[in-house]
Coordinates of C-alpha atoms and ligand atoms in Angstrom, one line a residue:
X1 CA -87.4 -70.8 -231.0
X2 CA -85.4 -68.0 -229.6
X3 CA -84.8 -67.1 -226.0
X4 CA -86.9 -64.1 -224.3
X5 CA -85.1 -60.8 -224.7
X6 CA -83.1 -59.7 -222.0
X7 CA -81.3 -56.7 -223.1
X8 CA -82.0 -54.2 -225.9
X9 CA -78.6 -55.0 -227.5
X10 CA -79.3 -58.6 -227.8
X11 CA -79.1 -59.5 -231.8
X12 CA -82.4 -60.2 -233.4
X13 CA -83.4 -63.7 -232.7
X14 CA -85.0 -66.0 -235.7
X15 CA -88.6 -64.9 -234.9
X16 CA -87.9 -61.4 -234.6
X17 CA -86.2 -61.7 -238.3
X18 CA -89.3 -63.3 -239.8
X19 CA -91.6 -60.6 -238.1
X20 CA -89.4 -57.9 -239.5
X21 CA -89.5 -59.3 -243.1
X22 CA -93.3 -59.9 -242.8
X23 CA -93.9 -56.4 -241.6
X24 CA -91.8 -55.1 -244.6
X25 CA -93.4 -57.1 -247.1
X26 CA -96.9 -56.4 -245.7
X27 CA -96.3 -52.6 -246.0
X28 CA -94.1 -52.4 -249.2
X29 CA -94.2 -55.7 -251.1
X30 CA -91.6 -55.2 -254.2
X31 CA -92.9 -58.3 -256.0
X32 CA -91.1 -61.2 -257.2
X33 CA -87.8 -59.4 -257.6
X34 CA -87.6 -58.5 -253.8
X35 CA -84.1 -59.4 -252.2
X36 CA -83.3 -58.9 -248.6
X37 CA -79.6 -57.7 -248.0
X38 CA -80.0 -57.1 -244.3
X39 CA -82.5 -57.6 -241.3
X40 CA -80.3 -57.0 -238.4
X41 CA -81.0 -55.4 -235.0
X42 CA -81.5 -51.5 -235.0
X43 CA -79.4 -50.7 -232.1
X44 CA -81.2 -48.4 -229.6
X45 CA -79.5 -45.2 -228.8
X46 CA -76.8 -45.1 -225.9
X47 CA -78.7 -43.2 -223.3
X48 CA -81.6 -46.1 -223.5
X49 CA -78.7 -48.6 -223.2
X50 CA -76.8 -47.1 -220.4
X51 CA -80.1 -46.3 -218.6
X52 CA -81.5 -49.8 -219.1
X53 CA -82.7 -51.9 -216.2
X54 CA -83.1 -55.7 -216.3
X55 CA -86.8 -56.4 -216.7
X56 CA -87.6 -52.9 -217.6
X57 CA -89.2 -51.9 -221.1
X58 CA -87.1 -53.3 -223.9
X59 CA -87.2 -51.6 -227.4
X60 CA -86.9 -53.9 -230.1
X61 CA -86.3 -52.6 -233.6
X62 CA -84.9 -53.9 -236.9
X63 CA -83.0 -52.4 -239.8
X64 CA -84.0 -53.8 -243.0
X65 CA -82.2 -53.2 -246.5
X66 CA -83.9 -54.8 -249.5
X67 CA -83.8 -54.5 -253.1
X68 CA -85.6 -55.1 -256.3
X69 CA -83.5 -57.2 -258.6
X70 CA -85.7 -56.2 -261.3
X71 CA -84.7 -52.6 -261.4
X72 CA -82.1 -52.3 -258.9
X73 CA -83.6 -50.0 -256.5
X74 CA -82.4 -50.3 -253.0
X75 CA -84.5 -49.5 -249.8
X76 CA -84.0 -49.3 -246.1
X77 CA -86.7 -49.7 -243.5
X78 CA -86.9 -49.2 -239.9
X79 CA -89.1 -51.5 -238.2
X80 CA -90.6 -51.4 -234.7
X81 CA -91.0 -55.0 -233.7
X82 CA -92.8 -54.3 -230.4
X83 CA -95.5 -51.8 -231.8
X84 CA -95.5 -54.2 -235.2
X85 CA -95.1 -51.5 -238.0
X86 CA -92.8 -50.1 -240.4
X87 CA -91.5 -46.6 -239.2
X88 CA -89.7 -45.6 -242.1
X89 CA -89.1 -46.7 -245.6
X90 CA -86.9 -44.9 -248.0
X91 CA -85.5 -45.5 -251.4
X92 CA -81.5 -45.0 -251.2
X93 CA -80.5 -44.0 -254.9
X94 CA -77.3 -44.7 -256.6
X95 CA -76.1 -47.5 -254.2
X96 CA -75.4 -51.3 -254.5
X97 CA -76.3 -53.8 -252.0
X98 CA -73.6 -56.4 -250.8
X99 CA -73.1 -59.5 -252.8
X100 CA -75.5 -62.0 -251.2
X101 CA -74.8 -65.6 -250.5
X102 CA -77.0 -66.6 -253.5
X103 CA -75.0 -64.6 -255.8
X104 CA -71.9 -66.9 -254.9
X105 CA -73.6 -69.8 -256.4
X106 CA -75.1 -67.9 -259.3
X107 CA -72.0 -66.6 -260.5
X108 CA -70.5 -70.1 -261.3
X109 CA -73.6 -71.4 -262.7
X110 CA -74.1 -68.4 -265.1
X111 CA -70.6 -68.4 -266.1
X112 CA -70.4 -72.1 -266.9
X113 CA -73.7 -71.9 -269.1
X114 CA -72.2 -69.2 -271.2
X115 CA -70.8 -70.2 -274.6
X116 CA -68.3 -67.3 -274.7
X117 CA -67.0 -68.7 -271.4
X118 CA -66.7 -72.1 -273.0
X119 CA -64.6 -70.8 -275.8
X120 CA -62.2 -68.8 -273.7
X121 CA -61.8 -72.2 -271.8
X122 CA -61.2 -74.3 -275.0
X123 CA -58.6 -71.5 -276.0
X124 CA -56.8 -73.0 -272.8
X125 CA -57.4 -76.5 -273.6
X126 CA -59.9 -76.7 -271.0
X127 CA -63.2 -78.7 -272.1
X128 CA -64.3 -80.2 -268.7
X129 CA -66.3 -77.3 -267.7
X130 CA -67.6 -78.8 -264.4
X131 CA -64.0 -78.7 -263.3
X132 CA -63.5 -75.0 -263.6
X133 CA -63.9 -73.2 -260.2
X134 CA -65.4 -69.9 -260.6
X135 CA -64.7 -67.2 -257.7
X136 CA -67.0 -64.5 -257.3
X137 CA -65.3 -61.1 -256.8
X138 CA -66.7 -57.7 -256.1
X139 CA -66.5 -55.6 -259.1
X140 CA -65.3 -52.4 -257.9
X141 CA -65.9 -49.4 -260.0
X142 CA -63.8 -48.5 -262.7
X143 CA -66.0 -46.2 -264.7
X144 CA -66.6 -48.9 -267.6
X145 CA -69.7 -47.7 -269.7
X146 CA -71.5 -51.2 -270.0
X147 CA -71.2 -51.8 -266.4
X148 CA -72.9 -48.7 -265.1
X149 CA -76.0 -49.0 -263.3
X150 CA -75.8 -52.9 -263.2
X151 CA -75.1 -55.1 -259.9
X152 CA -72.1 -57.1 -260.9
X153 CA -69.6 -59.7 -259.8
X154 CA -66.1 -60.0 -261.2
X155 CA -64.7 -63.5 -261.4
X156 CA -61.3 -65.2 -261.4
X157 CA -61.0 -69.1 -262.4
X158 CA -59.3 -72.2 -261.3
X159 CA -59.4 -75.8 -262.1
X160 CA -60.0 -78.8 -259.9
X161 CA -59.0 -82.1 -261.0
X162 CA -61.4 -83.8 -258.4
X163 CA -64.1 -81.8 -256.1
X164 CA -62.0 -81.7 -253.3
X165 CA -58.7 -80.6 -255.2
X166 CA -57.1 -77.3 -254.3
X167 CA -57.9 -75.3 -257.3
X168 CA -55.7 -72.5 -256.2
X169 CA -52.8 -74.7 -257.4
X170 CA -54.0 -74.4 -260.9
X171 CA -55.0 -71.0 -261.7
X172 CA -56.5 -70.5 -265.2
X173 CA -54.7 -67.3 -266.1
X174 CA -56.3 -64.3 -267.9
X175 CA -59.8 -65.3 -267.8
X176 CA -62.4 -63.1 -266.0
X177 CA -66.1 -63.2 -266.6
X178 CA -68.2 -60.2 -265.7
X179 CA -71.6 -61.2 -264.3
X180 CA -74.6 -59.2 -264.2
X181 CA -76.1 -60.7 -261.1
X182 CA -79.7 -59.4 -261.3
X183 CA -80.2 -60.5 -264.9
X184 CA -78.3 -63.6 -264.2
X185 CA -76.2 -63.3 -267.2
X186 CA -72.8 -62.7 -268.5
X187 CA -72.1 -59.1 -269.2
X188 CA -68.7 -59.7 -270.8
X189 CA -66.0 -62.3 -271.0
X190 CA -62.5 -60.4 -270.3
X191 CA -59.6 -62.5 -271.9
X192 CA -56.3 -61.1 -271.2
X193 CA -54.3 -64.0 -272.6
X194 CA -53.4 -67.0 -271.1
X195 CA -50.4 -69.0 -269.4
X196 CA -50.0 -72.6 -269.0
X197 CA -52.1 -74.3 -266.7
X198 CA -50.0 -75.7 -263.8
X199 CA -51.1 -79.0 -262.6
X200 CA -48.8 -80.0 -259.8
X201 CA -51.3 -81.2 -257.0
X202 CA -50.8 -79.0 -253.9
X203 CA -53.4 -80.6 -251.7
X204 CA -52.7 -79.7 -248.1
X205 CA -55.0 -82.0 -245.6
X206 CA -54.1 -85.3 -247.2
X207 CA -50.6 -85.1 -248.0
X208 CA -49.2 -86.6 -245.0
X209 CA -52.1 -88.6 -243.8
X210 CA -49.7 -91.8 -243.8
X211 CA -47.0 -90.0 -242.5
X212 CA -47.8 -87.4 -239.9
X213 CA -45.2 -86.5 -237.2
X214 CA -45.6 -88.8 -234.4
X215 CA -44.2 -87.0 -231.6
X216 CA -47.3 -84.8 -230.6
X217 CA -48.3 -85.8 -227.4
X218 CA -51.6 -85.1 -225.9
X219 CA -52.0 -81.4 -224.4
X220 CA -55.2 -81.3 -222.4
X221 CA -56.7 -78.2 -220.9
X222 CA -58.4 -78.8 -217.6
X223 CA -60.4 -76.7 -215.7
X224 CA -61.7 -78.9 -212.8
X225 CA -64.1 -76.1 -211.2
X226 CA -65.0 -74.7 -214.9
X227 CA -64.2 -71.7 -216.4
X228 CA -63.9 -68.4 -214.5
X229 CA -66.5 -66.4 -216.5
X230 CA -70.4 -66.3 -216.3
X231 CA -72.8 -65.7 -219.3
X232 CA -76.3 -64.3 -218.9
X233 CA -77.9 -63.9 -222.2
X234 CA -75.2 -62.0 -224.2
X235 CA -73.6 -60.7 -221.2
X236 CA -70.1 -62.0 -220.2
X237 CA -68.7 -61.4 -216.7
X238 CA -64.9 -62.2 -216.2
X239 CA -62.6 -61.3 -213.5
X240 CA -63.3 -57.6 -213.3
X241 CA -64.4 -57.1 -216.8
X242 CA -67.9 -57.0 -218.3
X243 CA -68.6 -57.1 -222.0
X244 CA -71.8 -58.0 -224.1
X245 CA -71.3 -59.7 -227.3
X246 CA -73.3 -59.2 -230.6
X247 CA -73.3 -60.6 -234.0
X248 CA -74.5 -59.1 -237.6
X249 CA -74.4 -60.0 -241.2
X250 CA -71.9 -57.4 -242.0
X251 CA -69.4 -56.9 -239.1
X252 CA -69.8 -60.5 -237.7
X253 CA -68.8 -60.4 -234.1
X254 CA -69.5 -56.9 -232.4
X255 CA -68.8 -56.1 -228.6
X256 CA -70.7 -53.7 -226.3
X257 CA -70.7 -52.0 -223.1
X258 CA -67.1 -53.0 -222.2
X259 CA -66.6 -51.9 -218.5
X260 CA -64.4 -52.6 -215.7
X261 CA -65.3 -53.0 -212.0
X262 CA -63.0 -51.1 -209.7
X263 CA -64.3 -51.5 -206.2
X264 CA -67.8 -51.4 -206.4
X265 CA -67.9 -49.1 -209.4
X266 CA -68.4 -50.1 -213.2
X267 CA -66.1 -48.0 -215.2
X268 CA -66.9 -47.8 -219.0
X269 CA -64.1 -48.1 -221.3
X270 CA -65.8 -48.9 -224.7
X271 CA -69.2 -48.4 -225.9
X272 CA -69.0 -50.5 -228.8
X273 CA -66.1 -52.1 -230.8
X274 CA -66.5 -53.9 -234.2
X275 CA -64.6 -54.2 -237.6
X276 CA -65.9 -51.4 -239.6
X277 CA -64.4 -52.3 -243.0
X278 CA -61.4 -53.9 -244.5
X279 CA -59.8 -53.9 -248.0
X280 CA -57.5 -56.1 -249.8
X281 CA -55.7 -54.4 -252.5
X282 CA -53.5 -56.2 -254.7
X283 CA -50.6 -54.6 -256.6
X284 CA -50.6 -56.4 -260.0
X285 CA -51.4 -53.6 -262.6
X286 CA -52.3 -56.0 -265.4
X287 CA -55.1 -58.4 -266.8
X288 CA -58.0 -58.2 -264.6
X289 CA -55.8 -58.2 -261.5
X290 CA -56.0 -54.6 -261.0
X291 CA -59.5 -55.1 -259.8
X292 CA -58.7 -57.2 -257.1
X293 CA -59.3 -55.4 -254.0
X294 CA -62.1 -57.1 -251.7
X295 CA -64.0 -55.1 -249.0
X296 CA -64.9 -58.3 -247.3
X297 CA -67.0 -56.5 -244.5
X298 CA -69.0 -54.2 -246.7
X299 CA -69.1 -56.2 -249.7
X300 CA -69.6 -59.6 -248.9
X301 CA -70.5 -59.5 -244.9
X302 CA -68.0 -61.1 -242.8
X303 CA -71.0 -62.2 -240.5
X304 CA -72.6 -64.0 -243.5
X305 CA -69.4 -66.1 -243.9
X306 CA -68.8 -66.9 -240.2
X307 CA -67.8 -70.4 -239.6
X308 CA -69.4 -72.9 -237.2
X309 CA -66.8 -73.5 -234.6
X310 CA -65.7 -76.9 -233.6
X311 CA -64.5 -77.8 -230.1
X312 CA -61.1 -79.2 -229.6
X313 CA -60.2 -77.8 -233.1
X314 CA -61.2 -74.1 -233.2
X315 CA -61.2 -73.5 -229.7
X316 CA -59.6 -75.6 -226.7
X317 CA -60.6 -75.8 -223.0
X318 CA -63.9 -75.1 -221.3
X319 CA -66.0 -73.4 -224.2
X320 CA -69.2 -71.3 -224.2
X321 CA -70.5 -70.7 -227.9
X322 CA -73.1 -68.2 -228.9
X323 CA -75.1 -68.7 -232.1
X324 CA -75.5 -66.2 -234.6
X325 CA -78.8 -65.3 -236.3
X326 CA -79.2 -63.9 -240.0
X327 CA -81.5 -63.4 -242.7
X328 CA -81.2 -65.1 -246.2
X329 CA -82.3 -63.2 -249.6
X330 CA -85.8 -64.0 -248.8
X331 CA -85.6 -62.5 -245.5
X332 CA -86.1 -66.0 -243.8
X333 CA -84.0 -66.6 -240.6
X334 CA -81.2 -69.1 -240.3
X335 CA -78.8 -69.8 -237.7
X336 CA -74.9 -70.1 -237.8
X337 CA -74.3 -72.4 -234.7
X338 CA -71.3 -71.9 -232.7
X339 CA -70.5 -68.6 -234.5
X340 CA -68.8 -66.9 -231.4
X341 CA -66.4 -68.6 -229.0
X342 CA -66.0 -67.7 -225.4
X343 CA -63.0 -68.9 -223.4
X344 CA -60.2 -68.3 -221.2
X345 CA -56.6 -69.3 -221.6
X346 CA -53.1 -69.2 -219.9
X347 CA -51.1 -66.0 -221.0
X348 CA -47.7 -66.7 -219.8
X349 CA -46.7 -64.6 -216.7
X350 CA -48.6 -61.7 -215.7
X351 CA -45.7 -60.2 -213.6
X352 CA -42.6 -61.4 -211.8
X353 CA -39.8 -60.1 -209.6
X354 CA -36.7 -61.8 -208.0
X355 CA -35.2 -59.7 -205.0
X356 CA -31.7 -59.3 -205.7
X357 CA -30.7 -59.4 -202.2
X358 CA -33.2 -61.8 -200.5
X359 CA -33.6 -64.0 -203.6
X360 CA -37.4 -63.9 -202.8
X361 CA -39.4 -64.7 -206.0
X362 CA -42.8 -63.3 -206.5
X363 CA -44.7 -64.4 -209.7
X364 CA -48.3 -64.4 -211.0
X365 CA -49.6 -66.3 -213.9
X366 CA -51.6 -64.3 -216.5
X367 CA -54.8 -65.6 -218.1
X368 CA -57.0 -63.9 -220.9
X369 CA -60.5 -63.8 -221.7
X370 CA -60.8 -64.7 -225.4
X371 CA -64.0 -63.7 -227.6
X372 CA -63.3 -65.0 -231.1
X373 CA -65.1 -65.7 -234.6
X374 CA -63.8 -67.0 -237.7
X375 CA -65.0 -66.0 -241.3
X376 CA -64.0 -67.9 -244.4
X377 CA -64.0 -65.2 -247.5
X378 CA -63.2 -67.2 -250.6
X379 CA -59.9 -68.6 -250.4
X380 CA -59.1 -66.9 -247.1
X381 CA -59.9 -67.1 -243.4
X382 CA -60.1 -64.4 -240.9
X383 CA -60.1 -65.0 -237.3
X384 CA -61.1 -62.1 -235.2
X385 CA -59.7 -62.3 -231.4
X386 CA -60.4 -60.1 -228.6
X387 CA -58.4 -60.5 -225.6
X388 CA -59.3 -59.3 -222.1
X389 CA -56.3 -59.1 -219.7
X390 CA -56.2 -58.9 -215.9
X391 CA -53.9 -55.9 -216.0
X392 CA -57.0 -53.9 -217.7
X393 CA -55.4 -54.2 -221.3
X394 CA -57.5 -55.2 -224.3
X395 CA -55.9 -56.6 -227.5
X396 CA -57.1 -57.3 -230.7
X397 CA -55.6 -59.7 -233.2
X398 CA -56.9 -60.9 -236.7
X399 CA -55.8 -64.2 -237.5
X400 CA -55.3 -64.5 -241.4
X401 CA -55.0 -68.1 -242.7
X402 CA -56.4 -70.3 -245.6
X403 CA -55.2 -70.2 -249.4
X404 CA -53.2 -67.4 -251.3
X405 CA -55.0 -66.1 -254.0
X406 CA -53.1 -67.5 -257.1
X407 CA -52.2 -66.4 -260.9
X408 CA -50.3 -68.3 -263.5
X409 CA -47.1 -67.5 -264.6
X410 CA -45.3 -68.7 -267.8
X411 CA -42.4 -71.1 -267.0
X412 CA -39.2 -69.1 -266.7
X413 CA -40.5 -65.9 -266.0
X414 CA -39.8 -63.8 -262.9
X415 CA -42.9 -62.3 -261.6
X416 CA -42.6 -58.6 -260.7
X417 CA -45.6 -58.0 -258.7
X418 CA -45.9 -61.4 -257.0
X419 CA -43.8 -64.4 -255.7
X420 CA -43.8 -67.9 -257.1
X421 CA -45.1 -70.3 -254.5
X422 CA -45.2 -73.1 -256.7
X423 CA -44.1 -74.0 -260.3
X424 CA -46.3 -71.8 -262.6
X425 CA -48.1 -70.5 -260.0
X426 CA -47.6 -66.9 -258.4
X427 CA -49.2 -65.2 -255.7
X428 CA -49.6 -61.5 -256.0
X429 CA -48.3 -58.9 -253.5
X430 CA -51.0 -57.6 -251.6
X431 CA -52.1 -56.0 -248.5
X432 CA -55.0 -56.5 -245.8
X433 CA -56.0 -53.4 -244.3
X434 CA -58.7 -53.5 -241.6
X435 CA -60.4 -50.6 -239.7
X436 CA -61.7 -51.1 -236.2
X437 CA -64.6 -48.8 -235.1
X438 CA -63.8 -47.9 -231.5
X439 CA -66.6 -46.1 -229.7
X440 CA -64.7 -45.0 -226.7
X441 CA -66.1 -44.2 -223.3
X442 CA -63.2 -43.8 -220.9
X443 CA -65.1 -43.2 -217.8
X444 CA -68.2 -41.9 -219.6
X445 CA -68.9 -40.3 -223.0
X446 CA -67.1 -37.1 -222.7
X447 CA -63.4 -37.9 -223.9
X448 CA -60.6 -36.3 -225.9
X449 CA -57.9 -37.8 -227.8
X450 CA -54.2 -36.6 -227.3
X451 CA -51.3 -37.6 -229.8
X452 CA -48.3 -38.5 -227.8
X453 CA -44.9 -38.2 -229.5
X454 CA -41.5 -38.8 -227.8
X455 CA -39.1 -36.1 -228.9
X456 CA -35.1 -36.2 -228.8
X457 CA -33.9 -32.9 -227.8
X458 CA -31.2 -31.0 -229.5
X459 CA -27.8 -31.3 -227.9
X460 CA -27.0 -28.3 -226.3
X461 CA -27.2 -26.7 -222.8
X462 CA -30.4 -28.2 -221.6
X463 CA -29.2 -31.7 -223.1
X464 CA -25.2 -31.4 -222.7
X465 CA -25.0 -35.2 -223.1
X466 CA -27.5 -35.7 -226.0
X467 CA -29.4 -38.4 -224.1
X468 CA -32.6 -36.7 -223.4
X469 CA -36.3 -37.1 -224.9
X470 CA -39.4 -35.9 -223.7
X471 CA -43.0 -36.0 -224.8
X472 CA -44.7 -33.6 -227.3
X473 CA -48.6 -33.9 -226.7
X474 CA -51.0 -32.5 -228.9
X475 CA -54.9 -32.5 -228.6
X476 CA -56.7 -33.5 -231.6
X477 CA -59.1 -30.8 -231.8
X478 CA -61.3 -31.6 -234.6
X479 CA -61.8 -34.2 -237.4
X480 CA -59.7 -32.8 -240.2
X481 CA -56.6 -32.6 -237.8
X482 CA -57.4 -36.1 -236.3
X483 CA -56.3 -38.1 -239.4
X484 CA -53.2 -39.3 -238.4
X485 CA -50.3 -41.6 -239.3
X486 CA -48.0 -43.6 -237.4
X487 CA -44.6 -41.9 -236.9
X488 CA -41.8 -44.3 -236.1
X489 CA -39.2 -41.9 -235.2
X490 CA -41.7 -40.5 -232.5
X491 CA -43.0 -43.8 -231.3
X492 CA -46.3 -42.3 -231.6
X493 CA -49.2 -43.5 -229.8
X494 CA -52.5 -41.8 -229.0
X495 CA -54.2 -41.4 -225.5
X496 CA -57.9 -41.5 -225.1
X497 CA -58.6 -39.5 -222.0
X498 CA -61.7 -39.0 -219.9
X499 CA -62.5 -35.4 -219.8
X500 CA -64.3 -35.6 -216.3
X501 CA -62.6 -38.3 -214.4
X502 CA -59.2 -37.8 -212.7
X503 CA -56.9 -40.5 -211.0
X504 CA -55.3 -40.3 -207.8
X505 CA -52.3 -38.4 -209.3
X506 CA -54.4 -35.7 -210.7
X507 CA -54.3 -36.9 -214.3
X508 CA -57.1 -37.5 -216.7
X509 CA -57.9 -41.2 -216.5
X510 CA -57.2 -42.8 -220.1
X511 CA -56.2 -45.7 -222.3
X512 CA -53.6 -45.7 -224.9
X513 CA -54.1 -46.9 -228.2
X514 CA -50.9 -48.8 -229.6
X515 CA -50.9 -49.1 -233.3
X516 CA -49.0 -52.5 -233.5
X517 CA -49.4 -53.3 -237.1
X518 CA -49.6 -50.0 -239.2
X519 CA -49.6 -50.8 -242.8
X520 CA -48.3 -48.1 -245.4
X521 CA -50.9 -47.3 -248.3
X522 CA -49.2 -48.2 -251.5
X523 CA -52.2 -47.4 -253.9
X524 CA -52.2 -44.2 -255.5
X525 CA -54.4 -41.7 -253.9
X526 CA -56.2 -41.1 -257.1
X527 CA -56.7 -44.9 -257.4
X528 CA -60.3 -46.2 -257.6
X529 CA -59.5 -48.2 -254.4
X530 CA -57.7 -45.5 -252.6
X531 CA -60.9 -43.8 -253.2
X532 CA -63.3 -46.0 -252.0
X533 CA -61.0 -47.2 -249.0
X534 CA -59.8 -44.0 -248.0
X535 CA -59.6 -45.0 -244.4
X536 CA -56.5 -47.0 -245.4
X537 CA -54.5 -43.9 -245.7
X538 CA -54.4 -42.9 -242.3
X539 CA -53.9 -45.2 -239.1
X540 CA -56.0 -43.0 -237.0
X541 CA -59.3 -41.4 -237.6
X542 CA -61.3 -39.8 -234.9
X543 CA -64.9 -38.5 -235.4
X544 CA -67.7 -37.0 -233.3
X545 CA -70.1 -39.7 -232.3
X546 CA -73.1 -40.0 -234.8
X547 CA -75.2 -43.3 -234.6
X548 CA -75.4 -43.8 -238.4
X549 CA -71.7 -43.6 -238.9
X550 CA -70.7 -46.9 -238.6
X551 CA -68.8 -48.2 -241.7
X552 CA -65.3 -46.5 -242.5
X553 CA -66.1 -46.7 -246.4
X554 CA -69.8 -46.0 -246.1
X555 CA -72.8 -48.1 -245.8
X556 CA -72.8 -49.3 -249.4
X557 CA -69.1 -49.8 -250.8
X558 CA -70.0 -52.4 -253.3
X559 CA -69.3 -50.6 -256.5
X560 CA -69.1 -47.3 -255.1
X561 CA -67.2 -44.4 -256.8
X562 CA -65.6 -43.5 -253.4
X563 CA -65.8 -40.8 -251.0
X564 CA -68.4 -42.4 -248.2
X565 CA -67.7 -43.0 -244.8
X566 CA -64.8 -41.5 -242.9
X567 CA -63.9 -38.7 -245.7
X568 CA -67.3 -37.6 -246.0
X569 CA -68.3 -37.3 -242.4
X570 CA -65.1 -35.6 -241.4
X571 CA -65.6 -33.0 -244.1
X572 CA -67.5 -31.0 -241.6
X573 CA -64.4 -31.0 -239.3
X574 CA -66.8 -31.4 -236.1
X575 CA -64.8 -30.4 -232.8
X576 CA -63.6 -33.5 -230.8
X577 CA -62.6 -32.2 -227.3
X578 CA -64.5 -33.4 -224.5
X579 CA -67.3 -34.7 -226.7
X580 CA -68.7 -38.2 -227.3
X581 CA -66.0 -39.6 -229.9
X582 CA -65.2 -42.4 -232.0
X583 CA -61.9 -43.6 -232.7
X584 CA -61.2 -45.7 -236.0
X585 CA -57.9 -47.5 -236.3
X586 CA -56.7 -48.9 -239.5
X587 CA -53.9 -51.4 -239.4
X588 CA -53.2 -54.9 -241.1
X589 CA -50.8 -57.1 -243.0
X590 CA -48.5 -56.1 -245.6
X591 CA -48.3 -59.4 -247.5
X592 CA -45.3 -60.5 -249.6
X593 CA -46.2 -64.0 -250.3
X594 CA -43.7 -66.9 -249.2
X595 CA -43.4 -70.4 -250.5
X596 CA -44.4 -71.2 -247.0
X597 CA -47.6 -69.5 -247.3
X598 CA -48.6 -72.3 -249.7
X599 CA -50.6 -74.7 -250.2
X600 CA -52.3 -73.5 -247.1
X601 CA -51.0 -70.4 -245.1
X602 CA -50.2 -70.8 -241.5
X603 CA -51.9 -68.1 -239.5
X604 CA -50.2 -64.6 -239.4
X605 CA -51.6 -61.9 -237.2
X606 CA -52.2 -58.3 -237.1
X607 CA -53.9 -56.2 -234.4
X608 CA -53.6 -53.4 -231.8
X609 CA -53.9 -53.2 -227.9
X610 CA -55.5 -50.5 -225.7
X611 CA -53.5 -50.3 -222.5
X612 CA -55.0 -48.4 -219.5
X613 CA -52.8 -45.0 -219.0
X614 CA -53.5 -43.8 -215.6
X615 CA -56.9 -45.4 -215.8
X616 CA -55.8 -47.0 -212.4
X617 CA -53.6 -45.7 -209.7
X618 CA -51.2 -48.5 -209.9
X619 CA -51.0 -51.9 -211.4
X620 CA -54.6 -53.3 -211.1
X621 CA -53.4 -57.0 -211.0
X622 CA -51.7 -57.0 -207.8
X623 CA -54.7 -58.7 -206.3
X624 CA -54.2 -61.9 -208.8
X625 CA -53.6 -65.0 -206.3
X626 CA -50.5 -67.1 -206.7
X627 CA -51.1 -70.1 -208.9
X628 CA -51.6 -73.3 -207.3
X629 CA -49.1 -75.6 -208.1
X630 CA -51.2 -78.8 -208.8
X631 CA -49.5 -79.8 -212.0
X632 CA -46.0 -81.3 -212.3
X633 CA -43.5 -78.8 -213.9
X634 CA -40.6 -80.6 -214.3
X635 CA -39.2 -83.2 -217.2
X636 CA -36.3 -85.3 -216.7
Ligands
LIG1 CO1 -52.5 -62.1 -247.8

């Protein structure tokens, strides 16, 4: 069923998931109410991974999170799959597991069966209940007394004229059901008052089926000798890069053990990189809309919602796919086929110069290695794209597409907190703020982070012409002082330096983190969402490495009161200089919706770059050969 394991970082296969579940059930059966939130690889410690030799002993361990839906108690287990035993079992008080896949179906079924829900729809003139689309939203934590202690979903509703209709064109305004997931019942119907149901049809796929544009000629990607990468198990070798892919229910795609081959030496850059959390705070204060702020990683699991990708559509060229194995709510394994896509693509020019005096032209074509994965979270799609470049740089791009979340607006009203995208339909202002956890390893584990500001000198004796600017470099010495914001006027960036390695110029080898998509936090610091997603208030956090610190808003953000994750860990103000450290970068999209974002939104992107900064002694891509001109290049 699953291939033999070759590496301790390989994600759990189907048989291993089944075995972990069976071991936990045998030792700690919770009865009929037992639900599995997570069965995933318990990643081995770093020393084990760096010291691992192919064919050597390979630890296999599972982290299991399960809960009892009859009483809401949550448990964590560590399972040794080699020894076949549950190593630890602990009750985690006061937390809520993720919203499970089962809950998504349950929410609609429970709402549609409730007479109060029917009555609220009838007040809006809607009687055909089967046409009502009920979207499950995380409930957040607003201290409402009747919600305390329950595992909840909040809902928003739309109307579909037929099963494949775009329901987001027909928002049923003001109607929210609060669902108790464990009791499978409606806790409360919140009716905030209605707006006319907008009925203009806004389907996107079929609209032009008889009149598609006709001037799109075939564009084929041809790699006659195959791609330039090789894959063994989950390890990828491409040009001088080495990277290992992983996959889990929560983070989806994870990258491990990223290193660059310099001569005969593998030089580590990152130990691990993964999306640690994200939040989408909406800016409408009224109705039930103030509750809209999904933590799609921690509350739903972006891995659970990962697409099976399709050749020629999602990915083009010579593609290698990786499947993802997950556990369902009973702890049974299932496979997401083609969950991760690997390919290489042309990336424009790498470098070029024309000699002014001789006219000699030197140019090299760039290509990049792309590791990607796409998740559908309700109305939205998020595509994670990692790019590895020949010049030693790494880029991350989040591609956001899908359908805007909509609300109704009475005819003739001008929205204050949203944009009208169709008659009677508004899309509220919102942000998508991501946090990437970057477990850095620049030439080894001992690193430091330096904040680099560019400062203009005052005009005066040292700067008589007023043109001078220089650098101000500050070592971020401990965690509280390493919670930093971007600074436009200083063109601020952060350099992650090796504490031990020097380049030929005598400087510490380093990579530079470029914050390409900073987003200002607009939620009030005292708001529920800002307390729960404190990460969004700073573009940079740095922590001393601890293996349990993986999620920026804590392990259990669903319905949390806040304070977990980065703010809790950094309260200790651990020292950061010349130690094993983790960089957490918040970035995202500030989304004031446009009519062009509807009825389906073209991809918009947010991301960041890691550029070598003295990691090499010169441009490392001088050895890229000139392109063979095998293709015609001119059009008459
Ligand atoms: Co958006």
